[in-house]
Coordinates of C-alpha atoms in Angstrom, one line a residue:
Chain A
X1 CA 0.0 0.0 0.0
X2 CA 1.7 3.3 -0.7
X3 CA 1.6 6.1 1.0
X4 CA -1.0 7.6 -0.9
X5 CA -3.6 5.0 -0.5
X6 CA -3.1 4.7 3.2
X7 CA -3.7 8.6 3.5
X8 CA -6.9 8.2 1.3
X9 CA -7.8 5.0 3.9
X10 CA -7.6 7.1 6.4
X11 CA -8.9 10.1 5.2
X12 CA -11.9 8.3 4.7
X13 CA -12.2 6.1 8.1
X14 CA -12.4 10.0 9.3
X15 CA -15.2 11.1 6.7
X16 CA -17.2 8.4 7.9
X17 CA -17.0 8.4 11.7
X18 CA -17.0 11.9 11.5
X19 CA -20.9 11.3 9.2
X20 CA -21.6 8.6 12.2
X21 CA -21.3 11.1 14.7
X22 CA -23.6 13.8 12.7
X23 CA -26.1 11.1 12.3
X24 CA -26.2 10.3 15.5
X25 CA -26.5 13.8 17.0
X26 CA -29.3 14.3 14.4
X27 CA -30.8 11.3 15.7
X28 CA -30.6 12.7 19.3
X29 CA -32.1 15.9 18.6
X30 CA -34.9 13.9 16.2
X31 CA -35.7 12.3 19.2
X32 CA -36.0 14.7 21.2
X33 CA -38.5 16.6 19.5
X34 CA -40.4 13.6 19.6
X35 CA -40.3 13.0 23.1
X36 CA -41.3 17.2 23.5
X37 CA -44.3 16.3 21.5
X38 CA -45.6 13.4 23.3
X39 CA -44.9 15.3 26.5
X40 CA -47.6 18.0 25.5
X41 CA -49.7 15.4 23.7
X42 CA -50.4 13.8 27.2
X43 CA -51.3 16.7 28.2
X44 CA -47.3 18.2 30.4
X45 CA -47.1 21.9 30.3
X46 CA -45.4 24.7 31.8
X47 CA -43.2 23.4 34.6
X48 CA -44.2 19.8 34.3
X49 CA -42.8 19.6 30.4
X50 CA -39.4 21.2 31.3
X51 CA -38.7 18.7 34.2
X52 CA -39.5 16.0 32.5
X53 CA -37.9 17.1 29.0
X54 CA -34.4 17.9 30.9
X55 CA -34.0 14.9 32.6
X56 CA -34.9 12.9 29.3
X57 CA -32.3 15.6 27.3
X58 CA -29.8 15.0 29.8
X59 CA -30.2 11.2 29.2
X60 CA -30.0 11.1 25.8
X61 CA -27.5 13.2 25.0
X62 CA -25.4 11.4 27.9
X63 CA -25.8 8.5 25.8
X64 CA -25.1 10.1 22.6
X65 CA -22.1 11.6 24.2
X66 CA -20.6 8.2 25.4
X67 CA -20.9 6.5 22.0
X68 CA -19.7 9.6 20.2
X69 CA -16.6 8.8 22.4
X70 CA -16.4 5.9 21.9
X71 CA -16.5 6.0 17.7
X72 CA -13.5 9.3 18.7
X73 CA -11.6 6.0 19.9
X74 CA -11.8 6.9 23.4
X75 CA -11.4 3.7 25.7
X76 CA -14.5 4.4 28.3
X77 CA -13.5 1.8 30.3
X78 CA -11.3 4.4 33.2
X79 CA -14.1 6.9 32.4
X80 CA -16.7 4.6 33.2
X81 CA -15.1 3.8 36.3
X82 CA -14.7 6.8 37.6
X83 CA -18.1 8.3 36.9
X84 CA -19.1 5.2 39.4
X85 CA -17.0 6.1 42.3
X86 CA -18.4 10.3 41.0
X87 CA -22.1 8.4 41.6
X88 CA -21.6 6.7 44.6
X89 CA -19.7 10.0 46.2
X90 CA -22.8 12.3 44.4
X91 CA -25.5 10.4 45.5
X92 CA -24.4 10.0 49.4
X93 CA -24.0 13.5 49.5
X94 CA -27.3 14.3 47.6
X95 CA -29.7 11.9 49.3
X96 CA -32.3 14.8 50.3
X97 CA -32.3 16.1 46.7
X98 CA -32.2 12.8 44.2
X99 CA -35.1 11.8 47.0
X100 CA -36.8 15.4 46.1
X101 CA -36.2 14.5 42.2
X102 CA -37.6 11.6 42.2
X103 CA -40.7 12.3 44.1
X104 CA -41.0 14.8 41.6
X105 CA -41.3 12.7 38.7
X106 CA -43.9 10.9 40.8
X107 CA -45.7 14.1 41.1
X108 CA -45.9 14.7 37.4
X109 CA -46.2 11.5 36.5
X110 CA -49.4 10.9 39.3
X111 CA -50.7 14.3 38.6
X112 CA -52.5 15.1 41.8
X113 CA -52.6 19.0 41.3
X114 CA -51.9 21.0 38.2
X115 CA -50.5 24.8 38.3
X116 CA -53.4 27.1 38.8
X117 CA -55.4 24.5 41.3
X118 CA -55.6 25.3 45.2
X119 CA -54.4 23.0 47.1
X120 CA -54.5 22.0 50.8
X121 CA -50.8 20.3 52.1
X122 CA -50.6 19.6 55.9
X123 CA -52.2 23.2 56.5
X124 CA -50.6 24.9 53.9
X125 CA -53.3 26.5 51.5
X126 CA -52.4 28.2 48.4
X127 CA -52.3 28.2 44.7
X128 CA -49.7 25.8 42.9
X129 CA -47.2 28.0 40.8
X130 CA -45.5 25.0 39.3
X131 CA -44.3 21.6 39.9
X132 CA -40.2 21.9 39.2
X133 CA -37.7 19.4 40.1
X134 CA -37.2 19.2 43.5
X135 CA -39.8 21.6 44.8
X136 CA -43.4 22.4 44.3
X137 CA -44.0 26.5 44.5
X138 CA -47.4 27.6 46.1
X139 CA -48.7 30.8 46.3
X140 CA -50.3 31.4 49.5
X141 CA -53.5 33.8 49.7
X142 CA -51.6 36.6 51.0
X143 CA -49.4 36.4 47.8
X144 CA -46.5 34.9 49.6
X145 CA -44.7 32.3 48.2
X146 CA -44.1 28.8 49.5
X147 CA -41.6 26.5 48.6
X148 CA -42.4 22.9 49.9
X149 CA -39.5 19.8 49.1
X150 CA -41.6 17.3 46.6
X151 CA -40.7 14.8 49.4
X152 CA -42.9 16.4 51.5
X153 CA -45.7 16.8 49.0
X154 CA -45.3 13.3 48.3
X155 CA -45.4 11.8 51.2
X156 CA -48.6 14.5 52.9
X157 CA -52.3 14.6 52.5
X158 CA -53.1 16.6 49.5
X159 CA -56.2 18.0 49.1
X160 CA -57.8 20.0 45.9
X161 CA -60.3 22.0 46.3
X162 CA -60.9 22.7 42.8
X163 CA -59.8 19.7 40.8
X164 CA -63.8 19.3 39.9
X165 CA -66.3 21.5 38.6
X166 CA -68.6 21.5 41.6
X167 CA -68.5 21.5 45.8
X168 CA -70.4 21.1 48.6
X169 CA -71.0 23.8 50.9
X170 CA -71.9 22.1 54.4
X171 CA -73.5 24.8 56.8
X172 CA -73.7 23.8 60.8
X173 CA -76.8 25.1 62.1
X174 CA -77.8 24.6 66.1
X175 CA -81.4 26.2 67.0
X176 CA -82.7 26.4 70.4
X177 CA -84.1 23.6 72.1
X178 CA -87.9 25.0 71.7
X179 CA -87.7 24.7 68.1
X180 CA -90.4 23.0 66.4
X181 CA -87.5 20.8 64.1
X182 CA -89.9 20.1 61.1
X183 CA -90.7 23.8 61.0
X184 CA -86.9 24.7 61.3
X185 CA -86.4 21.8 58.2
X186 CA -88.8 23.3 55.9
X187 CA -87.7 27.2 56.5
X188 CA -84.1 25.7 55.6
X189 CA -85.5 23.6 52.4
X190 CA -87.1 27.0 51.1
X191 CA -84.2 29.3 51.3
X192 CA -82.1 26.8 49.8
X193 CA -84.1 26.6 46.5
X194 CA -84.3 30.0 46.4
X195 CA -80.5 30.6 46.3
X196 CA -79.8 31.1 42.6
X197 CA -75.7 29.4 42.9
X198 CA -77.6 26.4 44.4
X199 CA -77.6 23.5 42.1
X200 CA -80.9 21.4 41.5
X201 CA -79.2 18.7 41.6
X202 CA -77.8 16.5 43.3
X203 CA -80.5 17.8 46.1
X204 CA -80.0 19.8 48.8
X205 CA -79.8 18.3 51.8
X206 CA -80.6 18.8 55.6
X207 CA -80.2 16.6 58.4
X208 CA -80.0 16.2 62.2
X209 CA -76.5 16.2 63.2
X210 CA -77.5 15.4 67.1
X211 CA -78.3 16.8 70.2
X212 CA -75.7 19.2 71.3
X213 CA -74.8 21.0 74.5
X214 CA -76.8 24.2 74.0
X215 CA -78.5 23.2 70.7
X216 CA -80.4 21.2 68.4
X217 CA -77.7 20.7 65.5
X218 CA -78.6 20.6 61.7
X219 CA -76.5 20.5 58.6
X220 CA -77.7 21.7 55.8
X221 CA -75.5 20.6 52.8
X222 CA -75.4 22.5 49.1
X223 CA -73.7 22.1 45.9
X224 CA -72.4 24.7 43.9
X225 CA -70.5 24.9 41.2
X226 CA -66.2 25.8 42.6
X227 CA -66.7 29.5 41.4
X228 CA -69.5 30.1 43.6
X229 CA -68.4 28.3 46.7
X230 CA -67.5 31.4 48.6
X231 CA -70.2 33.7 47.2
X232 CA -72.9 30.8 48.3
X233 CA -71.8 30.0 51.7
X234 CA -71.7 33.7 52.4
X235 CA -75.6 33.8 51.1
X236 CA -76.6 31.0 53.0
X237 CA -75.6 32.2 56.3
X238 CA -76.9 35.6 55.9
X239 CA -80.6 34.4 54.6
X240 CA -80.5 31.7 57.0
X241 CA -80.1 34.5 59.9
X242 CA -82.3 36.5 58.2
X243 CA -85.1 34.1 58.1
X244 CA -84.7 32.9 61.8
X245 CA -84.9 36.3 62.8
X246 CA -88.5 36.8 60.7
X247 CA -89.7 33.1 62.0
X248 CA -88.6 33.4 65.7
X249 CA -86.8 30.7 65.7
X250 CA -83.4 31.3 67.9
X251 CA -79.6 30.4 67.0
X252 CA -78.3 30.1 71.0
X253 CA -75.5 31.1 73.1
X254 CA -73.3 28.3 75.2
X255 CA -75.5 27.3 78.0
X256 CA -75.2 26.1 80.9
X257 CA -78.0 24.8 83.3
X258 CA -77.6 25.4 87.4
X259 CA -79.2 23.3 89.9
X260 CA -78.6 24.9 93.7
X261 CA -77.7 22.1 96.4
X262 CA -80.6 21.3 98.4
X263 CA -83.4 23.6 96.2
X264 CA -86.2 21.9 95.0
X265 CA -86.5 24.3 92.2
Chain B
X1 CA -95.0 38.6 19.6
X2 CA -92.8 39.5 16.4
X3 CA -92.7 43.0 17.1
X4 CA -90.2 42.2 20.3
X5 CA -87.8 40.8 17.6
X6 CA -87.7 43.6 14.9
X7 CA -85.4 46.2 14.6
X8 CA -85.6 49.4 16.2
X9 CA -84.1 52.5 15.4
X10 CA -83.1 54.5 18.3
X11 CA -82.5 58.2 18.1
X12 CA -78.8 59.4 19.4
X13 CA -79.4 60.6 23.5
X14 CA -82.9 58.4 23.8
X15 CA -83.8 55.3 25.2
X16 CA -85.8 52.1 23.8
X17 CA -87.5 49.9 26.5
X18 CA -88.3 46.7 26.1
X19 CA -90.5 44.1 28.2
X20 CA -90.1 40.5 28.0
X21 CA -91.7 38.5 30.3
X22 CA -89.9 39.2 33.6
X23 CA -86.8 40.9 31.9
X24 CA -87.1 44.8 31.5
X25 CA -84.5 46.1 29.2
X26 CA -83.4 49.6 28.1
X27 CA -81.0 50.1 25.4
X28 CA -79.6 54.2 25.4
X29 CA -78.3 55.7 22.6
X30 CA -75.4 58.1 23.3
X31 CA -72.6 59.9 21.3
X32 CA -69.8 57.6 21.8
X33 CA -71.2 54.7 23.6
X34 CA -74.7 52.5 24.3
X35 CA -75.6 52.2 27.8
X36 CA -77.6 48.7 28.2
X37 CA -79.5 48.5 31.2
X38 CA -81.9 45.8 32.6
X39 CA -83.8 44.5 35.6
X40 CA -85.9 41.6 36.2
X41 CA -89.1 40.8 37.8
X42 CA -89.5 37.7 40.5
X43 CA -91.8 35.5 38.8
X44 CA -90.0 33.3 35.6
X45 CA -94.0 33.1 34.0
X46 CA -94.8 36.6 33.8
X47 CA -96.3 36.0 30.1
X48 CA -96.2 40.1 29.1
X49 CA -94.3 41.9 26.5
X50 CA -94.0 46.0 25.7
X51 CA -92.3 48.1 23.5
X52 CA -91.6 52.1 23.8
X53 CA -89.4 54.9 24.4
X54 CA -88.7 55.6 28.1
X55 CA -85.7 56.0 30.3
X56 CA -84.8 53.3 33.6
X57 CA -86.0 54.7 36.4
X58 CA -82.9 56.4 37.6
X59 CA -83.7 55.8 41.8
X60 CA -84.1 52.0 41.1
X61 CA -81.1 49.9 42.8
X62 CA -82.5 46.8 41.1
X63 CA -81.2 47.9 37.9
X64 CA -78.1 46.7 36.0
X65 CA -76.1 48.4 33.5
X66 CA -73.2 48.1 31.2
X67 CA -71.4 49.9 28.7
X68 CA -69.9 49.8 25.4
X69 CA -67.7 52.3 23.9
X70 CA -68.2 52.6 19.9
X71 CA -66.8 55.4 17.8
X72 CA -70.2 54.8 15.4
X73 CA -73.3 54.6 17.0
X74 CA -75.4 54.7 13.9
X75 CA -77.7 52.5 13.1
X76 CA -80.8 50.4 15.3
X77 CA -80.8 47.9 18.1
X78 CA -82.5 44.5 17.5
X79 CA -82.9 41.7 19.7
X80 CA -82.3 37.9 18.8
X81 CA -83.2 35.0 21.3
X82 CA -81.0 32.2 21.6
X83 CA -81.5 28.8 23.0
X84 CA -78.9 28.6 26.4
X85 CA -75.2 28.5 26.5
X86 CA -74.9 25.0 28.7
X87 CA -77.5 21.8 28.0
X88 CA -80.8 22.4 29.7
X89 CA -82.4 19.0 31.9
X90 CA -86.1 19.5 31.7
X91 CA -87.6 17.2 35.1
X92 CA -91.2 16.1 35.0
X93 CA -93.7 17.2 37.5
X94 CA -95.4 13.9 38.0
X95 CA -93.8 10.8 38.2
X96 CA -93.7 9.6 34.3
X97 CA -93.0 6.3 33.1
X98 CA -92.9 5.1 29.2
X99 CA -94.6 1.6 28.5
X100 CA -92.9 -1.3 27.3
X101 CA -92.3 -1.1 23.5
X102 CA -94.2 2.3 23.4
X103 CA -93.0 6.0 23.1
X104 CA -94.7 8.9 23.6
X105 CA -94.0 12.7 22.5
X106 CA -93.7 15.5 25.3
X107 CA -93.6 19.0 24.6
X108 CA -91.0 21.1 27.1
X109 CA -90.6 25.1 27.3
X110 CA -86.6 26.2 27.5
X111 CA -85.7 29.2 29.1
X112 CA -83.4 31.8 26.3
X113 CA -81.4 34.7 25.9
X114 CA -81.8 37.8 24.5
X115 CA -78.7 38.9 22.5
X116 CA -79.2 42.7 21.6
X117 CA -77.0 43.5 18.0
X118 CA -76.5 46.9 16.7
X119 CA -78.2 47.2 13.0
X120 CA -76.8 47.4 10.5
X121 CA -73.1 46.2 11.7
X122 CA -74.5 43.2 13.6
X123 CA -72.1 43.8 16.4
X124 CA -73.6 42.6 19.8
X125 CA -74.0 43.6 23.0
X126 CA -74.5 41.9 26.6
X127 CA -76.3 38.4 26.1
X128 CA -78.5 38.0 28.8
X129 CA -80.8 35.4 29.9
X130 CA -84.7 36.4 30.0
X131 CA -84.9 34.6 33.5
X132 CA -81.8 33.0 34.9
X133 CA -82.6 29.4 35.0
X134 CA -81.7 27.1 38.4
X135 CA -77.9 25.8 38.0
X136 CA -77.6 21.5 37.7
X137 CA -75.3 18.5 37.2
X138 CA -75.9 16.1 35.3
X139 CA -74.4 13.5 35.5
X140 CA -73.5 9.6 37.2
X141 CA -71.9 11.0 39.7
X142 CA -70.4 14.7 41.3
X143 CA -67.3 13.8 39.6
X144 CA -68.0 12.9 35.9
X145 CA -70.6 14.6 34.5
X146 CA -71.9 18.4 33.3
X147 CA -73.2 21.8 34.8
X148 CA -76.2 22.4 33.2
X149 CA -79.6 24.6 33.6
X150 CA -82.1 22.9 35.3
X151 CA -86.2 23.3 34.3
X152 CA -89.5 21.6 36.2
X153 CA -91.8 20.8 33.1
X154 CA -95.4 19.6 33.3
X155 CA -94.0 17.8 29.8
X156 CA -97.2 18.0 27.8
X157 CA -98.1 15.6 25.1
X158 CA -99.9 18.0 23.3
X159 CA -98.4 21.5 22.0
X160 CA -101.7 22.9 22.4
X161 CA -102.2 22.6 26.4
X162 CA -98.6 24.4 26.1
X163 CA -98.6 28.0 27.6
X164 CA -97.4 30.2 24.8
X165 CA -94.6 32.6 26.2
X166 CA -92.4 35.3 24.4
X167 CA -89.1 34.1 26.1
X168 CA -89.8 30.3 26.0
X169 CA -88.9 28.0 23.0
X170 CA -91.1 24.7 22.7
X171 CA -89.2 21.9 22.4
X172 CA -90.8 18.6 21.5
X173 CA -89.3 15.1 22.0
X174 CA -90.0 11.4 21.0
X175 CA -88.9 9.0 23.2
X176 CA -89.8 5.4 22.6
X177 CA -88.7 2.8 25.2
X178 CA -87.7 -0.2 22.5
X179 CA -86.9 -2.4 25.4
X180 CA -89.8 -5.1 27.0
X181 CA -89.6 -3.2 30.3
X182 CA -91.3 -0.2 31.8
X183 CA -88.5 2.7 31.9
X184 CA -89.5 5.8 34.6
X185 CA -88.1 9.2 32.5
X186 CA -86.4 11.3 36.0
X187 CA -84.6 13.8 33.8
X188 CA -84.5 14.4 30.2
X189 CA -80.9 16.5 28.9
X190 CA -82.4 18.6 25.9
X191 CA -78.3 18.8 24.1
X192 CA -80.0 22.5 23.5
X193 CA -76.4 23.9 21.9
X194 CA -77.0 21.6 18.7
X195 CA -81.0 22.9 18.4
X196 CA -81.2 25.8 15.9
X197 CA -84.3 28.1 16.8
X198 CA -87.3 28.9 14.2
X199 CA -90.3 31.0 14.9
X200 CA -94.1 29.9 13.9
X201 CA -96.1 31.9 11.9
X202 CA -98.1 32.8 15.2
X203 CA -94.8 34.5 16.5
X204 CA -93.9 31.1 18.9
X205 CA -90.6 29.9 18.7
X206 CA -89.7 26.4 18.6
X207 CA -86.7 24.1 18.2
X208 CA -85.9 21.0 16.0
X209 CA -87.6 18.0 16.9
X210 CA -85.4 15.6 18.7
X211 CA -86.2 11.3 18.6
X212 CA -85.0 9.5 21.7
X213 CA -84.4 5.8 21.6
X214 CA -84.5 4.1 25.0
X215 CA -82.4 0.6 25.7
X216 CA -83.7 -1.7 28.7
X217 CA -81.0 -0.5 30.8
X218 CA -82.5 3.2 30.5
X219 CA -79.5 4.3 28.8
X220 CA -79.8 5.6 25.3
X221 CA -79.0 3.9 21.7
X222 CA -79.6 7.0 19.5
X223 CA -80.4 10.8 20.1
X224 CA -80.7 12.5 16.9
X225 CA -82.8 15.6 15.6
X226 CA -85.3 15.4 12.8
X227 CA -86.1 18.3 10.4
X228 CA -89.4 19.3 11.6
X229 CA -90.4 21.7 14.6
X230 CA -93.1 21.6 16.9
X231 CA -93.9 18.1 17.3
X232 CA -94.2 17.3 13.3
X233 CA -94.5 20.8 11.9
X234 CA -92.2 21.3 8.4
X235 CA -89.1 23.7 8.9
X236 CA -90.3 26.0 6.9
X237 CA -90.6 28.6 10.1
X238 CA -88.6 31.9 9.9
X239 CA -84.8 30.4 11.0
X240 CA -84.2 32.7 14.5
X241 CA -80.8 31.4 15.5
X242 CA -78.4 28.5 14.2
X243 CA -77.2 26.2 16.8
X244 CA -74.4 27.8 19.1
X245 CA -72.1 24.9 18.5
X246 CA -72.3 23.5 14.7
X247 CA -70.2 20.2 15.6
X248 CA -71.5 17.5 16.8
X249 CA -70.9 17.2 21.2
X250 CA -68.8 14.0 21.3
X251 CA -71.5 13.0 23.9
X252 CA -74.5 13.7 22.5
X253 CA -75.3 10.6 20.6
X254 CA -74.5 8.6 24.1
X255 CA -76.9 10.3 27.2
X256 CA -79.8 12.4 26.6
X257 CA -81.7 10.3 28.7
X258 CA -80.9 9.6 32.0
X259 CA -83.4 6.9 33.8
X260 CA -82.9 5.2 36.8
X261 CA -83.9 1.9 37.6
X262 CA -85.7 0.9 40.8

């Protein structure tokens, strides 16, 4: 072989590892897209899509980036080696956060809350900002802004109070012990129908909670669509007093009952 | 009747008052903007209707307003109704059942909206409702379902024994039970977004028929509408409004009827 030919050899061993490695990274990035379609087809936005699409970018370009080595004739073998000892040393030192990341991908994955949905965690109220990768961000109702771990969020009782389109508004109701309770039920089954944010259906609904310590105790229990929730509940209170008031019929004060030693009265 | 629903022209600075049933409305005229005002009586049925020219009264807290800027205020003010913005479930007084391999047509009333447009541009102002109707669900349960508007209907078979009002439409539905049971009818969903609106010769306005096939286990095997009004009529009635949503609900052809058994 002269020296001609073995130039030209490797000239073109070069040409096509360097057209290997373009095809690969156009592969990558090919992919990629991809995977940032199906993202937003199942329905990731926002904060949700960029978590997800990092950690997948990272990945695949890690990959990419090992075999691109590789074809460079880079033995990976000591690189390899030492990115396990890097883990091992990374991760002891990381615990609370790859704990936090990964309860984050649960968290998008489970999709318990979305941004824009209020949200209850362990007596935290607020409105959920976003869902990033090792924290959820709430904003609380007096616009502060509350970082919680997504270990935490994980592992708490979540509740969303406006997940679905419609609520129940359950109004505690004690009367004095006089009350005639059939009369009290129908006053309460009138004014409820007349509230315009009161849904038909399902039915309102009141019912005898017990007798209490000062009172008779009702609830009266009315759905509303989520947007109303606040605006009803006020109503209800304020024609419910209202309406006593007309009827005679008495919300009461704590009581107590005293008997004197030795009186027969 | 028709007169509610033809243009009027309205001088620059003067107001035109409406009546419609329970729903007083005043559209004002001004240089540079309309001023739509409106207050409603208490009871839904109140069957009257009145044109002329007179201001709100301005001591009246019951009234509502809103404005709309417009660089051209030429032109008239006419009102369209329009069937409801959300599905309407019409609930029988009485207790009504349909016989084994029977059906039986029922006549309902829906509540609408008035939609005032400026003439000639055709630009609207606020759509309001004539009454607002009671809010419902509908739906198997509080988390999969609807909101919808709820109505109480006497559900006549006969379109004659139906009260005639301005702001109602009369809707009329076949439902035959094709199963060898008898199926109670609790609530009817009238899919009201995919009804246009036409109006009688006598000034009534009335939707497309709709047919309602009933299976044995009360759900329904087809809901489709037919291209006559009034319980047979021909559709050759004045067309009011098209239907608010011209594609098809992906739903529609699976509930309309919701019966429960026992």
């Amino acid at each position: 072989m002269t020296w001609t030919q073995l130039t030209e050899l490797i000239h073109l061993d070069l040409l096509m590892r360097g057209m290997r490695v373009v095809f690969v990274l156009a592969a990558a990035l090919l992919l990629l897209r991809f995977v940032s379609r199906l993202l937003k087809r199942q329905g990731l936005e926002g904060s949700q899509h960029k978590v997800l699409f990092r950690l997948v970018r990272g990945l695949v370009f890690g990959l990419a980036l090992v075999w691109i080595l590789r074809e460079l004739g880079f033995s990976m073998g000591p690189l390899l080696g030492a990115a396990g000892v890097l883990t091992v040393a990374l991760g002891f030192a990381s615990q609370t956060a790859v704990s936090n990341l990964i309860s984050g991908l649960f968290l998008i994955v489970e999709r318990p809350f979305h941004p824009g949905e209020v949200i209850e965690v362990d007596s935290i109220h607020g409105v959920v900002i976003s869902v990033d990768l090792i924290s959820t961000k709430i904003r609380a109702f007096d616009n502060q802004l509350i970082r919680l771990p997504n270990e935490t969020v994980l592992k708490a009782n979540v509740r969303n109070y406006t997940r679905h389109p419609i609520r129940r508004i359950d109004l505690l109701v004690g009367v004095d012990y006089s009350s005639d309770l059939k009369r009290v039920r129908e006053l309460l089954v009138e004014l409820v129908d007349r509230q315009p944010f009161c849904l038909d259906e399902p039915r309102p609904v009141v019912m005898f909670k017990g007798f209490g310590e000062s009172s008779l105790d009702l609830q009266v229990s009315v759905w509303c669509a989520r947007e109303n929730f606040l605006e009803l509940k006020f109503q209800l209170a304020d024609t419910i007093l209202k309406t006593f008031r007309q009827e005679g019929v008495e919300i009461p004060f704590p009581q107590r009952v005293l008997h004197q030693a030795g009186s027969r009265n | 009747m028709l007169s509610i629903w033809q243009q009027q022209e309205v001088a620059e600075d003067s107001c035109f008052h409406w009546r419609i049933g329970p729903l007083d409305l005043w559209i004002e005229r001004r240089r540079g903007d309309w001023l739509q005002a409106w207050q409603r009586l208490s009871d839904p049925l109140e069957p009257g209707f009145e044109l002329d020219v007179h201001p709100p009264d301005p001591e009246s807290v019951a009234i509502e307003k809103a404005r709309f800027g417009s660089g051209n205020t030429d032109g008239g003010v006419l009102l369209k109704p329009v069937l409801p913005d959300r599905p309407v479930i019409v609930r029988p007084q009485l207790p009504l059942s349909i016989l084994a391999g029977d059906s039986m047509r029922i006549f309902a009333s829906l509540p609408l909206w008035i939609c005032p447009q400026l003439a000639p541009s055709g630009r609207k102002l606020q759509s309001l409702p004539v009454f607002p109707p009671s809010d419902t669900w509908f739906g198997p349960d509080t988390l999969e379902g609807e909101l919808a508007y709820a109505s109480l209907s006497t559900a006549r078979s006969s379109i004659e024994e139906l009260v005639r009002l301005p702001h109602r439409a009369i809707c009329s539905m076949r439902i035959t039970n094709e199963s060898a049971v008898v199926l109670p009818v609790k609530r009817l969903r009238i899919p009201v977004s995919l009804l246009a609106l036409h109006m009688a010769q006598d000034g009534s306005l009335l939707t497309q028929d709709l047919e309602v096939l009933l299976e044995k286990d009360g759900s329904t095997t087809e809901t489709r509408t037919v291209q006559t009004m009034g319980g047979g009529m021909p559709l050759d009635g004045y067309l009011v409004a098209e239907p608010r949503d011209q594609q098809r609900e992906r739903s529609v052809l699976g509930r309309v009827v919701q019966t429960i058994l026992g």
